Amino acid sequence: MIRVVDVWKSYNGKSVLQDIAFEVKPGEFFGIIGPNGSGKSTLLKLLSAVEAADRGQIWLRGKQAEAHQRKDLAAWLAVLQQEPLPSIGFSVREVVEMGRFPYQSWLGTERGDSAPLIDGILQTLGLTELQHRTLEKLSGGEKQRVGLAKVMAQEPELLLLDEPTTFLDIGYQIQLMDTVHRWQRAEQATVVAVLHDLNLASLYCDRILLLDKGRQIGVGKPGELLREDLIYEVYGIRPIILDHPFHHLPQMLLRSAKDS
Ligand SMILES: Nc1ncnc2c1ncn2[C@@H]1O[C@H](COP(=O)(O)OP(=O)(O)OP(=O)(O)O)[C@@H](O)[C@H]1O
């Protein structure tokens, strides 16, 4: 689905990504982790073809990113940004319907009736009751769910998520990740998610890319990446890493200096 070949990117002469190379297979849940400023969002911009690499290539569905037409791309690639919904005055349902734009003709009409699809998505995300409320009357967590509903209405094959759990409490974090995961499995879609929470990344991602200062430290399964030596090298902390008794995936406990 995605092939990144020796990609480099800099802004105003400052190198932000160096020699990045990895693949994401169709149907994978792929995570990108790394400290602040390590280049995660920049990499996501290159993967969504919003920006171009300085050197190297990005292949999306067998074609180089810049060779795709924007409207064609929008029919199978969706991006959920950290703050996805600035529009004021629109109702929840109207915003979710905007996800159908790539399927509409220039007259704004769609061949099929998308109402049942929208109803189903609103139901799945617990937004049915809120569908006629305008966005400014929603909490941060509710808005985040509307953003997800909109990208789900787009029915993408590839969904890129930039820190989807920012602004969410732990209950909604798990709910959002579970919803995306269930949807991804049902639709056999591919998900690439930038995540700050390493425990969530371990629970949900098939494989993870670890970045540090624009360099690729490694790509692998959670157990291969969430190791004490690598976390120390990249984040400068020494967590305790345990095997989750239920999921058998690595989970991190943080150590504070206050009792030492
Ligand atoms: N448009 C831009 N112009 C100049 N510098 C930029 C631009 N976008 C990003 N950068 C710089 O590139 C580096 C990587 O930024 P990026 O947002 O990709 O990191 P990140 O890993 O997503 O960070 P965070 O976890 O804090 O969101 C940072 O030093 C940032 O200041």
PDB file of C-alpha atoms and ligand atoms in Angstrom:
ATOM      1  CA  MET A   1       0.000   0.000   0.000  1.00  0.00           C
ATOM      2  CA  ILE A   2       2.848   2.393   0.942  1.00  0.00           C
ATOM      3  CA  ARG A   3       6.526   2.174   0.019  1.00  0.00           C
ATOM      4  CA  VAL A   4       8.915   4.820   1.297  1.00  0.00           C
ATOM      5  CA  VAL A   5      12.315   4.720  -0.423  1.00  0.00           C
ATOM      6  CA  ASP A   6      15.274   6.648   1.040  1.00  0.00           C
ATOM      7  CA  VAL A   7      13.296   9.781   1.804  1.00  0.00           C
ATOM      8  CA  TRP A   8      14.900  13.044   2.948  1.00  0.00           C
ATOM      9  CA  LYS A   9      13.160  16.296   3.866  1.00  0.00           C
ATOM     10  CA  SER A  10      14.378  19.620   5.172  1.00  0.00           C
ATOM     11  CA  TYR A  11      12.799  23.010   5.900  1.00  0.00           C
ATOM     12  CA  ASN A  12      14.868  26.159   5.353  1.00  0.00           C
ATOM     13  CA  GLY A  13      18.084  24.151   5.269  1.00  0.00           C
ATOM     14  CA  LYS A  14      17.260  22.284   8.519  1.00  0.00           C
ATOM     15  CA  SER A  15      17.086  18.542   8.030  1.00  0.00           C
ATOM     16  CA  VAL A  16      13.826  17.079   9.399  1.00  0.00           C
ATOM     17  CA  LEU A  17      13.841  13.554   7.911  1.00  0.00           C
ATOM     18  CA  GLN A  18      16.907  11.578   6.871  1.00  0.00           C
ATOM     19  CA  ASP A  19      17.062   8.396   4.854  1.00  0.00           C
ATOM     20  CA  ILE A  20      13.652   7.004   5.795  1.00  0.00           C
ATOM     21  CA  ALA A  21      12.722   3.657   4.208  1.00  0.00           C
ATOM     22  CA  PHE A  22       9.883   1.292   5.097  1.00  0.00           C
ATOM     23  CA  GLU A  23       6.775  -0.371   3.705  1.00  0.00           C
ATOM     24  CA  VAL A  24       3.214  -0.598   4.957  1.00  0.00           C
ATOM     25  CA  LYS A  25       1.273  -3.631   3.772  1.00  0.00           C
ATOM     26  CA  PRO A  26      -2.422  -3.540   2.851  1.00  0.00           C
ATOM     27  CA  GLY A  27      -4.557  -4.171   5.931  1.00  0.00           C
ATOM     28  CA  GLU A  28      -1.802  -3.248   8.381  1.00  0.00           C
ATOM     29  CA  PHE A  29      -2.231  -1.047  11.457  1.00  0.00           C
ATOM     30  CA  PHE A  30       1.070   0.828  11.395  1.00  0.00           C
ATOM     31  CA  GLY A  31       2.269   3.218  14.094  1.00  0.00           C
ATOM     32  CA  ILE A  32       4.765   6.087  13.963  1.00  0.00           C
ATOM     33  CA  ILE A  33       6.285   7.027  17.317  1.00  0.00           C
ATOM     34  CA  GLY A  34       9.110   9.285  18.472  1.00  0.00           C
ATOM     35  CA  PRO A  35       9.772  12.310  20.684  1.00  0.00           C
ATOM     36  CA  ASN A  36       8.482  15.834  19.985  1.00  0.00           C
ATOM     37  CA  GLY A  37      10.017  17.267  16.854  1.00  0.00           C
ATOM     38  CA  SER A  38      11.298  13.919  15.569  1.00  0.00           C
ATOM     39  CA  GLY A  39       9.517  14.342  12.215  1.00  0.00           C
ATOM     40  CA  LYS A  40       6.339  12.259  12.688  1.00  0.00           C
ATOM     41  CA  SER A  41       3.834  14.827  11.352  1.00  0.00           C
ATOM     42  CA  THR A  42       6.179  15.762   8.517  1.00  0.00           C
ATOM     43  CA  LEU A  43       6.350  12.121   7.477  1.00  0.00           C
ATOM     44  CA  LEU A  44       2.536  11.921   7.568  1.00  0.00           C
ATOM     45  CA  LYS A  45       2.351  14.999   5.290  1.00  0.00           C
ATOM     46  CA  LEU A  46       4.608  13.242   2.796  1.00  0.00           C
ATOM     47  CA  LEU A  47       2.484  10.068   2.999  1.00  0.00           C
ATOM     48  CA  SER A  48      -0.694  12.062   2.272  1.00  0.00           C
ATOM     49  CA  ALA A  49       1.048  13.788  -0.663  1.00  0.00           C
ATOM     50  CA  VAL A  50       0.381  17.217   0.865  1.00  0.00           C
ATOM     51  CA  GLU A  51       4.123  17.871   0.682  1.00  0.00           C
ATOM     52  CA  ALA A  52       6.855  16.356  -1.460  1.00  0.00           C
ATOM     53  CA  ALA A  53      10.112  14.760  -0.305  1.00  0.00           C
ATOM     54  CA  ASP A  54      13.378  16.536  -1.237  1.00  0.00           C
ATOM     55  CA  ARG A  55      15.000  13.210  -2.117  1.00  0.00           C
ATOM     56  CA  GLY A  56      13.695   9.649  -2.408  1.00  0.00           C
ATOM     57  CA  GLN A  57      10.285   8.371  -3.369  1.00  0.00           C
ATOM     58  CA  ILE A  58       6.925   7.681  -1.788  1.00  0.00           C
ATOM     59  CA  TRP A  59       4.806   5.069  -3.543  1.00  0.00           C
ATOM     60  CA  LEU A  60       1.078   4.875  -2.800  1.00  0.00           C
ATOM     61  CA  ARG A  61      -0.878   1.957  -4.269  1.00  0.00           C
ATOM     62  CA  GLY A  62       1.918   1.312  -6.776  1.00  0.00           C
ATOM     63  CA  LYS A  63       2.147   4.901  -8.065  1.00  0.00           C
ATOM     64  CA  GLN A  64       4.433   7.728  -6.931  1.00  0.00           C
ATOM     65  CA  ALA A  65       2.660  10.136  -4.574  1.00  0.00           C
ATOM     66  CA  GLU A  66       3.010  13.185  -6.852  1.00  0.00           C
ATOM     67  CA  ALA A  67       1.535  11.280  -9.815  1.00  0.00           C
ATOM     68  CA  HIS A  68      -1.851  10.917  -8.074  1.00  0.00           C
ATOM     69  CA  GLN A  69      -4.600  13.458  -8.837  1.00  0.00           C
ATOM     70  CA  ARG A  70      -5.884  15.123  -5.638  1.00  0.00           C
ATOM     71  CA  LYS A  71      -9.552  14.217  -6.244  1.00  0.00           C
ATOM     72  CA  ASP A  72      -8.682  10.570  -6.990  1.00  0.00           C
ATOM     73  CA  LEU A  73      -6.549  10.444  -3.863  1.00  0.00           C
ATOM     74  CA  ALA A  74      -9.440  11.788  -1.769  1.00  0.00           C
ATOM     75  CA  ALA A  75     -11.600   8.841  -2.842  1.00  0.00           C
ATOM     76  CA  TRP A  76      -9.345   6.323  -1.088  1.00  0.00           C
ATOM     77  CA  LEU A  77      -7.045   8.245   1.275  1.00  0.00           C
ATOM     78  CA  ALA A  78      -8.283  10.137   4.342  1.00  0.00           C
ATOM     79  CA  VAL A  79      -6.398  12.080   6.993  1.00  0.00           C
ATOM     80  CA  LEU A  80      -7.588  12.774  10.526  1.00  0.00           C
ATOM     81  CA  GLN A  81      -5.667  15.792  11.792  1.00  0.00           C
ATOM     82  CA  GLN A  82      -5.052  16.726  15.422  1.00  0.00           C
ATOM     83  CA  GLU A  83      -7.560  19.598  15.212  1.00  0.00           C
ATOM     84  CA  PRO A  84      -9.746  18.496  12.361  1.00  0.00           C
ATOM     85  CA  LEU A  85     -12.878  20.650  12.549  1.00  0.00           C
ATOM     86  CA  PRO A  86     -12.526  24.407  12.505  1.00  0.00           C
ATOM     87  CA  SER A  87     -15.855  25.000  10.689  1.00  0.00           C
ATOM     88  CA  ILE A  88     -18.411  26.881  12.761  1.00  0.00           C
ATOM     89  CA  GLY A  89     -22.179  26.696  12.261  1.00  0.00           C
ATOM     90  CA  PHE A  90     -22.330  23.237  10.697  1.00  0.00           C
ATOM     91  CA  SER A  91     -24.249  20.434  12.388  1.00  0.00           C
ATOM     92  CA  VAL A  92     -22.605  17.112  13.251  1.00  0.00           C
ATOM     93  CA  ARG A  93     -24.492  15.381  10.426  1.00  0.00           C
ATOM     94  CA  GLU A  94     -23.504  18.046   7.862  1.00  0.00           C
ATOM     95  CA  VAL A  95     -19.841  17.677   8.779  1.00  0.00           C
ATOM     96  CA  VAL A  96     -19.995  13.884   8.475  1.00  0.00           C
ATOM     97  CA  GLU A  97     -21.741  14.286   5.083  1.00  0.00           C
ATOM     98  CA  MET A  98     -18.769  16.390   3.942  1.00  0.00           C
ATOM     99  CA  GLY A  99     -16.794  13.136   3.981  1.00  0.00           C
ATOM    100  CA  ARG A 100     -18.771  12.171   0.862  1.00  0.00           C
ATOM    101  CA  PHE A 101     -17.453  15.114  -1.235  1.00  0.00           C
ATOM    102  CA  PRO A 102     -14.993  12.977  -3.223  1.00  0.00           C
ATOM    103  CA  TYR A 103     -17.933  10.860  -4.440  1.00  0.00           C
ATOM    104  CA  GLN A 104     -20.093  13.778  -5.594  1.00  0.00           C
ATOM    105  CA  SER A 105     -20.410  15.198  -9.083  1.00  0.00           C
ATOM    106  CA  TRP A 106     -19.873  18.935  -9.638  1.00  0.00           C
ATOM    107  CA  LEU A 107     -23.626  19.365  -9.036  1.00  0.00           C
ATOM    108  CA  GLY A 108     -23.099  18.055  -5.505  1.00  0.00           C
ATOM    109  CA  THR A 109     -25.095  14.894  -6.108  1.00  0.00           C
ATOM    110  CA  GLU A 110     -23.996  11.337  -5.437  1.00  0.00           C
ATOM    111  CA  ARG A 111     -24.993   8.291  -7.462  1.00  0.00           C
ATOM    112  CA  GLY A 112     -26.231   6.245  -4.495  1.00  0.00           C
ATOM    113  CA  ASP A 113     -27.996   7.321  -1.314  1.00  0.00           C
ATOM    114  CA  SER A 114     -25.372   7.831   1.392  1.00  0.00           C
ATOM    115  CA  ALA A 115     -27.930   8.399   4.214  1.00  0.00           C
ATOM    116  CA  PRO A 116     -27.859   4.770   5.498  1.00  0.00           C
ATOM    117  CA  LEU A 117     -24.043   4.832   5.562  1.00  0.00           C
ATOM    118  CA  ILE A 118     -24.036   8.121   7.527  1.00  0.00           C
ATOM    119  CA  ASP A 119     -26.713   6.784   9.928  1.00  0.00           C
ATOM    120  CA  GLY A 120     -24.608   3.676  10.592  1.00  0.00           C
ATOM    121  CA  ILE A 121     -21.435   5.668  11.262  1.00  0.00           C
ATOM    122  CA  LEU A 122     -23.242   8.092  13.602  1.00  0.00           C
ATOM    123  CA  GLN A 123     -24.652   5.081  15.454  1.00  0.00           C
ATOM    124  CA  THR A 124     -21.247   3.348  15.737  1.00  0.00           C
ATOM    125  CA  LEU A 125     -19.616   6.458  17.162  1.00  0.00           C
ATOM    126  CA  GLY A 126     -22.485   7.291  19.533  1.00  0.00           C
ATOM    127  CA  LEU A 127     -23.292  10.515  17.662  1.00  0.00           C
ATOM    128  CA  THR A 128     -26.922   9.844  16.648  1.00  0.00           C
ATOM    129  CA  GLU A 129     -28.328  11.962  19.481  1.00  0.00           C
ATOM    130  CA  LEU A 130     -25.940  14.805  18.677  1.00  0.00           C
ATOM    131  CA  GLN A 131     -26.392  14.801  14.900  1.00  0.00           C
ATOM    132  CA  HIS A 132     -28.344  18.092  14.690  1.00  0.00           C
ATOM    133  CA  ARG A 133     -26.179  19.952  17.201  1.00  0.00           C
ATOM    134  CA  THR A 134     -23.694  22.477  15.823  1.00  0.00           C
ATOM    135  CA  LEU A 135     -20.007  21.816  16.311  1.00  0.00           C
ATOM    136  CA  GLU A 136     -19.315  24.721  18.649  1.00  0.00           C
ATOM    137  CA  LYS A 137     -21.689  23.131  21.183  1.00  0.00           C
ATOM    138  CA  LEU A 138     -19.612  19.939  21.450  1.00  0.00           C
ATOM    139  CA  SER A 139     -16.853  18.951  23.850  1.00  0.00           C
ATOM    140  CA  GLY A 140     -13.326  18.288  22.583  1.00  0.00           C
ATOM    141  CA  GLY A 141     -13.862  14.521  22.772  1.00  0.00           C
ATOM    142  CA  GLU A 142     -17.169  14.703  20.886  1.00  0.00           C
ATOM    143  CA  LYS A 143     -15.544  16.817  18.163  1.00  0.00           C
ATOM    144  CA  GLN A 144     -12.785  14.264  17.818  1.00  0.00           C
ATOM    145  CA  ARG A 145     -15.426  11.567  17.247  1.00  0.00           C
ATOM    146  CA  VAL A 146     -17.118  13.756  14.600  1.00  0.00           C
ATOM    147  CA  GLY A 147     -13.748  14.085  12.851  1.00  0.00           C
ATOM    148  CA  LEU A 148     -13.414  10.307  12.830  1.00  0.00           C
ATOM    149  CA  ALA A 149     -17.020   9.903  11.583  1.00  0.00           C
ATOM    150  CA  LYS A 150     -16.251  12.257   8.688  1.00  0.00           C
ATOM    151  CA  VAL A 151     -13.196  10.287   7.566  1.00  0.00           C
ATOM    152  CA  MET A 152     -15.095   7.007   7.956  1.00  0.00           C
ATOM    153  CA  ALA A 153     -17.846   8.405   5.671  1.00  0.00           C
ATOM    154  CA  GLN A 154     -15.122   8.889   3.085  1.00  0.00           C
ATOM    155  CA  GLU A 155     -14.702   5.062   3.081  1.00  0.00           C
ATOM    156  CA  PRO A 156     -10.928   5.304   2.618  1.00  0.00           C
ATOM    157  CA  GLU A 157      -8.681   2.348   1.914  1.00  0.00           C
ATOM    158  CA  LEU A 158      -5.870   4.188   3.660  1.00  0.00           C
ATOM    159  CA  LEU A 159      -6.478   6.221   6.814  1.00  0.00           C
ATOM    160  CA  LEU A 160      -3.738   8.456   8.226  1.00  0.00           C
ATOM    161  CA  LEU A 161      -4.206   9.580  11.822  1.00  0.00           C
ATOM    162  CA  ASP A 162      -2.153  12.359  13.393  1.00  0.00           C
ATOM    163  CA  GLU A 163      -2.264  11.895  17.169  1.00  0.00           C
ATOM    164  CA  PRO A 164      -5.945  10.887  17.213  1.00  0.00           C
ATOM    165  CA  THR A 165      -6.150  10.569  20.992  1.00  0.00           C
ATOM    166  CA  THR A 166      -4.942  14.086  21.921  1.00  0.00           C
ATOM    167  CA  PHE A 167      -7.708  15.863  23.910  1.00  0.00           C
ATOM    168  CA  LEU A 168      -9.362  12.548  24.860  1.00  0.00           C
ATOM    169  CA  ASP A 169      -9.661  11.045  28.332  1.00  0.00           C
ATOM    170  CA  ILE A 170      -8.495   7.437  28.749  1.00  0.00           C
ATOM    171  CA  GLY A 171     -12.030   6.078  28.259  1.00  0.00           C
ATOM    172  CA  TYR A 172     -12.444   7.849  24.928  1.00  0.00           C
ATOM    173  CA  GLN A 173      -8.860   7.041  23.912  1.00  0.00           C
ATOM    174  CA  ILE A 174      -9.585   3.314  24.138  1.00  0.00           C
ATOM    175  CA  GLN A 175     -13.029   3.756  22.578  1.00  0.00           C
ATOM    176  CA  LEU A 176     -11.603   5.664  19.604  1.00  0.00           C
ATOM    177  CA  MET A 177      -8.752   3.219  19.065  1.00  0.00           C
ATOM    178  CA  ASP A 178     -11.130   0.234  19.388  1.00  0.00           C
ATOM    179  CA  THR A 179     -13.523   1.828  16.876  1.00  0.00           C
ATOM    180  CA  VAL A 180     -10.774   2.528  14.357  1.00  0.00           C
ATOM    181  CA  HIS A 181      -9.364  -0.968  14.852  1.00  0.00           C
ATOM    182  CA  ARG A 182     -12.765  -2.673  14.411  1.00  0.00           C
ATOM    183  CA  TRP A 183     -13.545  -0.552  11.338  1.00  0.00           C
ATOM    184  CA  GLN A 184     -10.104  -1.264   9.867  1.00  0.00           C
ATOM    185  CA  ARG A 185     -10.509  -5.030  10.307  1.00  0.00           C
ATOM    186  CA  ALA A 186     -14.069  -5.014   8.888  1.00  0.00           C
ATOM    187  CA  GLU A 187     -13.130  -2.892   5.851  1.00  0.00           C
ATOM    188  CA  GLN A 188      -9.655  -4.439   5.456  1.00  0.00           C
ATOM    189  CA  ALA A 189      -8.348  -0.886   5.362  1.00  0.00           C
ATOM    190  CA  THR A 190      -4.796   0.237   6.083  1.00  0.00           C
ATOM    191  CA  VAL A 191      -4.150   2.599   8.994  1.00  0.00           C
ATOM    192  CA  VAL A 192      -1.035   4.659   9.694  1.00  0.00           C
ATOM    193  CA  ALA A 193      -1.226   6.447  13.040  1.00  0.00           C
ATOM    194  CA  VAL A 194       1.161   8.894  14.697  1.00  0.00           C
ATOM    195  CA  LEU A 195       0.885   8.105  18.393  1.00  0.00           C
ATOM    196  CA  HIS A 196       2.525   9.647  21.438  1.00  0.00           C
ATOM    197  CA  ASP A 197       1.265   7.034  23.859  1.00  0.00           C
ATOM    198  CA  LEU A 198       3.621   4.085  23.526  1.00  0.00           C
ATOM    199  CA  ASN A 199       1.289   1.761  25.448  1.00  0.00           C
ATOM    200  CA  LEU A 200      -1.548   2.454  22.991  1.00  0.00           C
ATOM    201  CA  ALA A 201       0.868   1.998  20.081  1.00  0.00           C
ATOM    202  CA  SER A 202       1.862  -1.384  21.499  1.00  0.00           C
ATOM    203  CA  LEU A 203      -1.752  -2.492  21.996  1.00  0.00           C
ATOM    204  CA  TYR A 204      -3.058  -1.557  18.547  1.00  0.00           C
ATOM    205  CA  CYS A 205      -0.225  -1.505  16.014  1.00  0.00           C
ATOM    206  CA  ASP A 206       0.894  -4.533  14.029  1.00  0.00           C
ATOM    207  CA  ARG A 207       4.213  -2.778  13.442  1.00  0.00           C
ATOM    208  CA  ILE A 208       5.778   0.473  14.561  1.00  0.00           C
ATOM    209  CA  LEU A 209       8.315   2.926  13.125  1.00  0.00           C
ATOM    210  CA  LEU A 210      10.455   4.675  15.747  1.00  0.00           C
ATOM    211  CA  LEU A 211      11.895   8.065  14.778  1.00  0.00           C
ATOM    212  CA  ASP A 212      14.437  10.230  16.599  1.00  0.00           C
ATOM    213  CA  LYS A 213      15.636  13.615  15.313  1.00  0.00           C
ATOM    214  CA  GLY A 214      14.475  12.688  11.818  1.00  0.00           C
ATOM    215  CA  ARG A 215      16.349   9.391  11.800  1.00  0.00           C
ATOM    216  CA  GLN A 216      14.730   5.999  11.568  1.00  0.00           C
ATOM    217  CA  ILE A 217      15.748   4.063  14.681  1.00  0.00           C
ATOM    218  CA  GLY A 218      13.840   0.925  13.722  1.00  0.00           C
ATOM    219  CA  VAL A 219      10.711  -0.671  12.296  1.00  0.00           C
ATOM    220  CA  GLY A 220       9.204  -3.766  13.833  1.00  0.00           C
ATOM    221  CA  LYS A 221       6.605  -5.415  16.014  1.00  0.00           C
ATOM    222  CA  PRO A 222       5.861  -3.705  19.363  1.00  0.00           C
ATOM    223  CA  GLY A 223       8.021  -6.264  21.214  1.00  0.00           C
ATOM    224  CA  GLU A 224      10.999  -5.463  18.978  1.00  0.00           C
ATOM    225  CA  LEU A 225      10.751  -1.688  19.404  1.00  0.00           C
ATOM    226  CA  LEU A 226       9.509  -1.107  22.947  1.00  0.00           C
ATOM    227  CA  ARG A 227      12.753  -2.127  24.628  1.00  0.00           C
ATOM    228  CA  GLU A 228      14.326  -0.382  27.588  1.00  0.00           C
ATOM    229  CA  ASP A 229      17.604   0.342  25.742  1.00  0.00           C
ATOM    230  CA  LEU A 230      15.844   1.893  22.722  1.00  0.00           C
ATOM    231  CA  ILE A 231      13.433   3.941  24.857  1.00  0.00           C
ATOM    232  CA  TYR A 232      16.402   5.239  26.866  1.00  0.00           C
ATOM    233  CA  GLU A 233      18.361   6.060  23.694  1.00  0.00           C
ATOM    234  CA  VAL A 234      15.468   7.996  22.182  1.00  0.00           C
ATOM    235  CA  TYR A 235      13.456   9.442  25.090  1.00  0.00           C
ATOM    236  CA  GLY A 236      16.198   9.544  27.755  1.00  0.00           C
ATOM    237  CA  ILE A 237      14.103   7.692  30.355  1.00  0.00           C
ATOM    238  CA  ARG A 238      14.339   4.178  31.736  1.00  0.00           C
ATOM    239  CA  PRO A 239      10.831   2.769  32.005  1.00  0.00           C
ATOM    240  CA  ILE A 240       9.906  -0.637  33.393  1.00  0.00           C
ATOM    241  CA  ILE A 241       8.595  -2.737  30.538  1.00  0.00           C
ATOM    242  CA  LEU A 242       6.186  -5.535  31.424  1.00  0.00           C
ATOM    243  CA  ASP A 243       4.334  -8.139  29.424  1.00  0.00           C
ATOM    244  CA  HIS A 244       0.601  -7.327  29.411  1.00  0.00           C
ATOM    245  CA  PRO A 245      -0.995 -10.243  31.292  1.00  0.00           C
ATOM    246  CA  PHE A 246      -3.961 -10.304  28.915  1.00  0.00           C
ATOM    247  CA  HIS A 247      -2.705  -9.176  25.490  1.00  0.00           C
ATOM    248  CA  HIS A 248       0.910 -10.375  25.879  1.00  0.00           C
ATOM    249  CA  LEU A 249       2.278  -7.133  24.458  1.00  0.00           C
ATOM    250  CA  PRO A 250       4.850  -4.816  26.061  1.00  0.00           C
ATOM    251  CA  GLN A 251       3.481  -2.112  28.350  1.00  0.00           C
ATOM    252  CA  MET A 252       5.561   0.606  29.982  1.00  0.00           C
ATOM    253  CA  LEU A 253       5.532   1.763  33.579  1.00  0.00           C
ATOM    254  CA  LEU A 254       7.135   5.145  34.138  1.00  0.00           C
ATOM    255  CA  ARG A 255       9.659   5.715  36.937  1.00  0.00           C
ATOM    256  CA  SER A 256       9.752   9.042  38.737  1.00  0.00           C
ATOM    257  CA  ALA A 257      12.819  10.472  40.463  1.00  0.00           C
ATOM    258  CA  LYS A 258      10.858  11.698  43.497  1.00  0.00           C
ATOM    259  CA  ASP A 259      11.572   8.721  45.800  1.00  0.00           C
ATOM    260  CA  SER A 260      15.144   8.054  44.723  1.00  0.00           C
TER     261      SER A 260
HETATM  262  N1  LIG B   1       6.559  23.926   7.699  1.00  0.00           N
HETATM  263  C1  LIG B   1       7.663  23.884   8.464  1.00  0.00           C
HETATM  264  N2  LIG B   1       8.621  24.816   8.342  1.00  0.00           N
HETATM  265  C2  LIG B   1       9.756  24.779   9.091  1.00  0.00           C
HETATM  266  N3  LIG B   1      10.012  23.814   9.994  1.00  0.00           N
HETATM  267  C3  LIG B   1       9.091  22.857  10.170  1.00  0.00           C
HETATM  268  C4  LIG B   1       7.871  22.836   9.416  1.00  0.00           C
HETATM  269  N4  LIG B   1       7.148  21.752   9.816  1.00  0.00           N
HETATM  270  C5  LIG B   1       7.881  21.135  10.761  1.00  0.00           C
HETATM  271  N5  LIG B   1       9.047  21.789  10.976  1.00  0.00           N
HETATM  272  C6  LIG B   1      10.115  21.399  11.922  1.00  0.00           C
HETATM  273  O1  LIG B   1      10.437  20.055  11.639  1.00  0.00           O
HETATM  274  C7  LIG B   1      10.713  19.334  12.831  1.00  0.00           C
HETATM  275  C8  LIG B   1       9.830  18.114  12.905  1.00  0.00           C
HETATM  276  O2  LIG B   1       8.484  18.552  13.079  1.00  0.00           O
HETATM  277  P1  LIG B   1       7.260  17.540  13.130  1.00  0.00           P
HETATM  278  O3  LIG B   1       6.036  18.353  13.369  1.00  0.00           O
HETATM  279  O4  LIG B   1       7.305  16.670  11.943  1.00  0.00           O
HETATM  280  O5  LIG B   1       7.632  16.687  14.410  1.00  0.00           O
HETATM  281  P2  LIG B   1       6.712  15.738  15.292  1.00  0.00           P
HETATM  282  O6  LIG B   1       7.536  14.535  15.570  1.00  0.00           O
HETATM  283  O7  LIG B   1       5.396  15.524  14.643  1.00  0.00           O
HETATM  284  O8  LIG B   1       6.553  16.616  16.617  1.00  0.00           O
HETATM  285  P3  LIG B   1       5.411  16.647  17.761  1.00  0.00           P
HETATM  286  O9  LIG B   1       5.472  15.322  18.454  1.00  0.00           O
HETATM  287  O10 LIG B   1       5.887  17.753  18.646  1.00  0.00           O
HETATM  288  O11 LIG B   1       4.098  16.925  17.106  1.00  0.00           O
HETATM  289  C9  LIG B   1      10.524  20.323  13.966  1.00  0.00           C
HETATM  290  O12 LIG B   1      11.783  20.831  14.345  1.00  0.00           O
HETATM  291  C10 LIG B   1       9.655  21.412  13.369  1.00  0.00           C
HETATM  292  O13 LIG B   1       9.902  22.648  13.973  1.00  0.00           O
END
